[in-house]
Coordinates of C-alpha atoms in Angstrom, one line a residue:
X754 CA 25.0 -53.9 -31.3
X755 CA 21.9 -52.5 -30.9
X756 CA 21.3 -48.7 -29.7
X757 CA 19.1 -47.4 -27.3
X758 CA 16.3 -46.0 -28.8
X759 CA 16.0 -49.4 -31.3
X760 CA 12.0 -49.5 -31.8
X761 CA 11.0 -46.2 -30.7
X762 CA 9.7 -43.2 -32.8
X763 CA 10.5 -39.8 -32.2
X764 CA 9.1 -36.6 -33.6
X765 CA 12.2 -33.9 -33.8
X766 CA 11.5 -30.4 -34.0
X767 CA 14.2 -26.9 -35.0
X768 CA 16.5 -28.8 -37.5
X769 CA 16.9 -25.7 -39.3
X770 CA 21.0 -25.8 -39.8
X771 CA 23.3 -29.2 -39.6
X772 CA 25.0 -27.0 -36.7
X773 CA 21.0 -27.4 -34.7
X774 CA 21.3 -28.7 -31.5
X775 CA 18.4 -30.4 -33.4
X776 CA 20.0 -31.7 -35.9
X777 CA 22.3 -33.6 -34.0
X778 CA 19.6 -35.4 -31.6
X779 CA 18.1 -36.5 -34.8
X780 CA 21.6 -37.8 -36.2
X781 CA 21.9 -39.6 -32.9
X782 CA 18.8 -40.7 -32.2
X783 CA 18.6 -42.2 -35.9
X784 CA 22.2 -43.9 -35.1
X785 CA 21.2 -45.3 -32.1
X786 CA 17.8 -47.2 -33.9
X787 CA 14.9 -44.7 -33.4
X788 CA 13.0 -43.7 -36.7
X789 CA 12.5 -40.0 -36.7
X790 CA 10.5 -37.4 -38.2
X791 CA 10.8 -33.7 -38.1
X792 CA 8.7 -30.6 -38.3
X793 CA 10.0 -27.0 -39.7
X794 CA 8.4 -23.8 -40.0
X795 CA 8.5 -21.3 -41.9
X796 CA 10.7 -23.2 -44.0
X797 CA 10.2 -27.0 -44.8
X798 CA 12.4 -27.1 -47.6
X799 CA 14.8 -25.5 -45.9
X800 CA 14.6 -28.8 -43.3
X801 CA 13.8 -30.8 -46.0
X802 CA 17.4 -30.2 -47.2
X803 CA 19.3 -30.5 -44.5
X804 CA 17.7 -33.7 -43.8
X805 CA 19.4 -34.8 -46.7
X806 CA 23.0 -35.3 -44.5
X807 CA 21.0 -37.6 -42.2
X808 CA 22.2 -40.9 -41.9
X809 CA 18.2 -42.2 -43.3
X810 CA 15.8 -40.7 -45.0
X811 CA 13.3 -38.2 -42.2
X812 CA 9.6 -37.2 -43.6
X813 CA 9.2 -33.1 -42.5
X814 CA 5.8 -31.8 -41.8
X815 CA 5.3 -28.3 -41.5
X816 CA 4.3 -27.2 -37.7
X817 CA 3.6 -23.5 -36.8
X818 CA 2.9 -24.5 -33.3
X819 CA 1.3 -21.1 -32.5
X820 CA -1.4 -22.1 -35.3
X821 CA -4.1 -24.3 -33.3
X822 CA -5.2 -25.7 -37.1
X823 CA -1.5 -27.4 -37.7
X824 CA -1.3 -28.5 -33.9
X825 CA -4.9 -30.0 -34.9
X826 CA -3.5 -31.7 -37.9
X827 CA -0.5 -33.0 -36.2
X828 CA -1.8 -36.6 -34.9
X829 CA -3.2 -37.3 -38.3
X830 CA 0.4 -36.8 -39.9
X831 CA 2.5 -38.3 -38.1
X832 CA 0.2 -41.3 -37.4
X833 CA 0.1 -41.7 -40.9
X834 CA 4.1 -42.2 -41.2
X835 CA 4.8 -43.7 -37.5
X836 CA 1.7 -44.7 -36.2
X837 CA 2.7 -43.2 -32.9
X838 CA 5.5 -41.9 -30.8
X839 CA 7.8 -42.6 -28.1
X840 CA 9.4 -39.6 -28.4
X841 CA 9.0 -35.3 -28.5
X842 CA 12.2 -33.4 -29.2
X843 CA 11.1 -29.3 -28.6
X844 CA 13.5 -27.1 -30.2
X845 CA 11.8 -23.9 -30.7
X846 CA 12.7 -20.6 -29.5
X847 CA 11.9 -16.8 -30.7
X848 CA 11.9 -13.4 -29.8
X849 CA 11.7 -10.4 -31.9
X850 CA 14.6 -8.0 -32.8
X851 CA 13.5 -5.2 -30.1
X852 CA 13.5 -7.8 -27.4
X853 CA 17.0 -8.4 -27.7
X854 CA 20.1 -7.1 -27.7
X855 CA 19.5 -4.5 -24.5
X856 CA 16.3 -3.3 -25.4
X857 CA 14.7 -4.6 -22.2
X858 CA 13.1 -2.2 -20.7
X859 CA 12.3 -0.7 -23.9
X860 CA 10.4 -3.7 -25.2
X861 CA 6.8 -3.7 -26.1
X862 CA 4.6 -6.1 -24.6
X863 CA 3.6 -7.6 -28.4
X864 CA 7.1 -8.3 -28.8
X865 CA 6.6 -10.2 -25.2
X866 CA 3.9 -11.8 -26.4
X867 CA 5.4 -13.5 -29.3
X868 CA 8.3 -14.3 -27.1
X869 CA 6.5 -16.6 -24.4
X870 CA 4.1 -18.1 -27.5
X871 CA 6.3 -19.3 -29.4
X872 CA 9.7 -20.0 -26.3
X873 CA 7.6 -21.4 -23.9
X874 CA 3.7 -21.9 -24.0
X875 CA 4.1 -23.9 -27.3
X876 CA 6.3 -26.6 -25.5
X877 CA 2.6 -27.1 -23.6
X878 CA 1.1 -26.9 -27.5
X879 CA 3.0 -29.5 -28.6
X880 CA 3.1 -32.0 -25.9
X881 CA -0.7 -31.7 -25.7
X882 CA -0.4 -32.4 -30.3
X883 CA 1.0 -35.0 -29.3
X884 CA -0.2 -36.7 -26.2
X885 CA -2.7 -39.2 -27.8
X886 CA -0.1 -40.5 -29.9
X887 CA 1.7 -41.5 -27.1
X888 CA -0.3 -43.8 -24.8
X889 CA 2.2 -45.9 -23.9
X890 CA 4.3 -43.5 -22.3
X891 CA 7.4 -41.5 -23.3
X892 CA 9.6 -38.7 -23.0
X893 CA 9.3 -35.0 -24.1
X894 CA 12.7 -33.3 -24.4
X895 CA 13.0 -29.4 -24.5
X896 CA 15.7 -26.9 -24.9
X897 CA 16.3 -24.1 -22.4
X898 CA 19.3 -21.7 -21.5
X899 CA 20.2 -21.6 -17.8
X900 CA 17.5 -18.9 -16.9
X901 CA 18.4 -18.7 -13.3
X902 CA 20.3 -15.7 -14.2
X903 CA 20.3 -12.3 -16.3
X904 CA 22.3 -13.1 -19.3
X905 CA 24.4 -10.0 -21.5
X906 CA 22.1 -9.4 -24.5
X907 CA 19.7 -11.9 -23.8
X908 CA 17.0 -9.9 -22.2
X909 CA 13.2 -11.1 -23.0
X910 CA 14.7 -14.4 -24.0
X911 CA 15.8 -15.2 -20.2
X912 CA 12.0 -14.7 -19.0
X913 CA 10.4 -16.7 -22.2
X914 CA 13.2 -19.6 -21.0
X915 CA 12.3 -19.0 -17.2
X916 CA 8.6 -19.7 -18.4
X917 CA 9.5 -23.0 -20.6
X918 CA 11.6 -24.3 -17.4
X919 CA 7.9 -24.0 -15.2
X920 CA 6.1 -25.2 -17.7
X921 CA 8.3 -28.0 -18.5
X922 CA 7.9 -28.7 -14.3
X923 CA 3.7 -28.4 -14.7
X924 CA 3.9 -30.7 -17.2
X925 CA 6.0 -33.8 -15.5
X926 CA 3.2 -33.0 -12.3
X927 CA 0.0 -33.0 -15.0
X928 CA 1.3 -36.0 -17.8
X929 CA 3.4 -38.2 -15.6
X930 CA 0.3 -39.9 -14.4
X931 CA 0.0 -40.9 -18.5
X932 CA 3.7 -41.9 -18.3
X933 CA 5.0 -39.0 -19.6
X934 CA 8.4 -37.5 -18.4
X935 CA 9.3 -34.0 -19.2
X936 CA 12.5 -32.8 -18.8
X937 CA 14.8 -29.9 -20.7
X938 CA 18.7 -29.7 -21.2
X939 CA 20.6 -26.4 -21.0
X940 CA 23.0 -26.3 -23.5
X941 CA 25.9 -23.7 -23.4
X942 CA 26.2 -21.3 -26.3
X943 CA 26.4 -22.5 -29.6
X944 CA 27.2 -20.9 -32.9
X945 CA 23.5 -22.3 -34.2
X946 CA 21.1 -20.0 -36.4
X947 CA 19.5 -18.9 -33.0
X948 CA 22.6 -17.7 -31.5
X949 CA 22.7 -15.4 -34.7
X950 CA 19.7 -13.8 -33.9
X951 CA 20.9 -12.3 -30.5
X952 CA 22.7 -8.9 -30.7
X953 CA 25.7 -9.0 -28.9
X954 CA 26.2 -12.5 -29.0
X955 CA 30.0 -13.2 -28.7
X956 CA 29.9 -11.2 -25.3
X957 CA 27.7 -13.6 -23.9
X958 CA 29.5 -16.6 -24.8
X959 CA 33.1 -15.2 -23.5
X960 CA 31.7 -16.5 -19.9
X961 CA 32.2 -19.8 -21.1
X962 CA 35.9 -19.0 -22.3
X963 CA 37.2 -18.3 -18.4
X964 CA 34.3 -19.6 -16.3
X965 CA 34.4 -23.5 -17.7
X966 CA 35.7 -26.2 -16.0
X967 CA 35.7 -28.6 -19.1
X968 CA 36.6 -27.0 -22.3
X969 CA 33.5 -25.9 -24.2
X970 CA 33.5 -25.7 -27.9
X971 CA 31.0 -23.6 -29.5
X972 CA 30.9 -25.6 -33.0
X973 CA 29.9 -28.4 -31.2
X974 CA 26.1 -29.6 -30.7
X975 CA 26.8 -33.0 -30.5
X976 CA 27.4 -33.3 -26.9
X977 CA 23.9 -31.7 -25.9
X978 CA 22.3 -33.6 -28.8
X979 CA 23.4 -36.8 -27.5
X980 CA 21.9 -35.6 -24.3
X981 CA 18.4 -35.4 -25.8
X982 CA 19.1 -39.1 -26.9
X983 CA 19.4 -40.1 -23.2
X984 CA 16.7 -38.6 -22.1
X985 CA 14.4 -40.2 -24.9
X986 CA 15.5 -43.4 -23.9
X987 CA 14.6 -45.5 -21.2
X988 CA 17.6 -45.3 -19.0
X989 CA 15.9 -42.4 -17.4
X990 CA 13.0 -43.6 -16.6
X991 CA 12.0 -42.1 -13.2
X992 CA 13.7 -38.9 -13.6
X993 CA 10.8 -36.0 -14.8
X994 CA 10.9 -32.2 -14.2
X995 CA 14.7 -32.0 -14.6
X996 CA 16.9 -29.7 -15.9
X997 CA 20.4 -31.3 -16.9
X998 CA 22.8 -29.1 -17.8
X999 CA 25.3 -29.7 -20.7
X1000 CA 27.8 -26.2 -20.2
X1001 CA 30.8 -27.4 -19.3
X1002 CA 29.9 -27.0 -15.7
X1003 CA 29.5 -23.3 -15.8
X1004 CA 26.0 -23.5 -14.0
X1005 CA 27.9 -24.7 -11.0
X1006 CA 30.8 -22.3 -10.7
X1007 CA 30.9 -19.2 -8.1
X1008 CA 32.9 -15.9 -8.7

């Protein structure tokens, strides 16, 4: 049977762990007949590694995307090994330490800074990388976490995410005239290397423990990876500016 992403080439980045949301699109999208490459920063090898437990072989290049010289570099690369793409997974998110955990109102604006670089305006970077290898059309896939409300711990993280949903939405209005779609799933929490960067972190997933209608299992990213998948492919091709959520439902429940 063939899959359905057979044919197109996707460009994957964040596989940092095999328990990355990341990870998992790749493993999909590479069973479902998509050739894939990745990107990792600060550490290739690292990706280069866990690549490895792919089911084929993936090429990393290393991507800073707040560094306009690799995002300048980027077409070169990956035309080199693909030729061009059908596909954008973005699967990059940071804040630092004192902008988690509580600290809001104590946070320093650099911290803030780095926080909506590198969370939100470098989905924009990267789609704009990537653009000319993508005349054609295709789908850009980002990652977000429900940022309609004030999460325990979260703090700077929930504004960065608020900022990737809008730009996500400027996006589908700007590219869709290119036949681009953007669109972002929001994944529940996850055990994944980000989640053990935020202080605190068990106390925000307990919502998920009493408040889902469909169990949730936080050692699972295949669900929201296959997600990604879908959206890549063309059974969605109308559907841009979109937020679908994969939580279990929680996004929907009152008190």
């Amino acid at each position: 049977m063939s899959g359905i992403l057979d044919g197109k080439r996707i460009l994957i980045t964040g596989v940092l762990m095999e328990s990355s949301i990341a990870f998992h699109a790749a493993k999909v999208a590479q069973e479902q007949g998509a050739e894939v490459i990745l990107t990792a920063f600060p550490r290739p090898t690292l990706t280069e590694r866990i690549a490895k437990k792919l089911p084929k072989p993936a090429k990393v290049i290393e991507l800073d995307v707040t560094n306009q010289e690799h995002l300048d570099r980027l077409e070169g690369l990956v035309r080199e090994e693909l030729g061009s793409l059908d596909g954008v997974v973005h699967s990059i998110g940071f804040a630092p330490q004192d902008a988690l955990g509580g600290n809001f109102l104590n946070t320093p604006f650099e911290s803030v800074a780095t926080a909506m670089h590198v969370s939100a305006f470098s989905l924009k970077s990267l789609a704009m990388a990537c653009k000319p290898l993508m005349s054609e059309g295709g789908s850009i896939v980002g990652l977000t976490f429900d940022a309609q409300y004030a999460w325990p711990q979260y703090d700077w993280m929930g504004p960065a995410k608020a900022a990737l949903e809008a730009t996500s939405r400027y996006l589908a209005r700007d590219l869709g005239k290119d036949g681009l779609r953007c669109n972002l799933i929001s994944a529940g929490p996850l055990r994944s290397m980000a989640a053990k960067s935020i202080p605190g972190f068990e106390e925000l997933a307990d919502v998920w423990n009493t408040r889902a209608p469909l169990a949730w299992d936080m050692n699972d990213p295949e669900p929201a990876g296959r997600s990604i998948v879908a959206l890549l492919s063309d059974f969605f091709p109308r559907t841009t500016g979109e937020i679908i959520h994969v939580d279990s439902g929680v996004h929907m429940m009152g008190a």
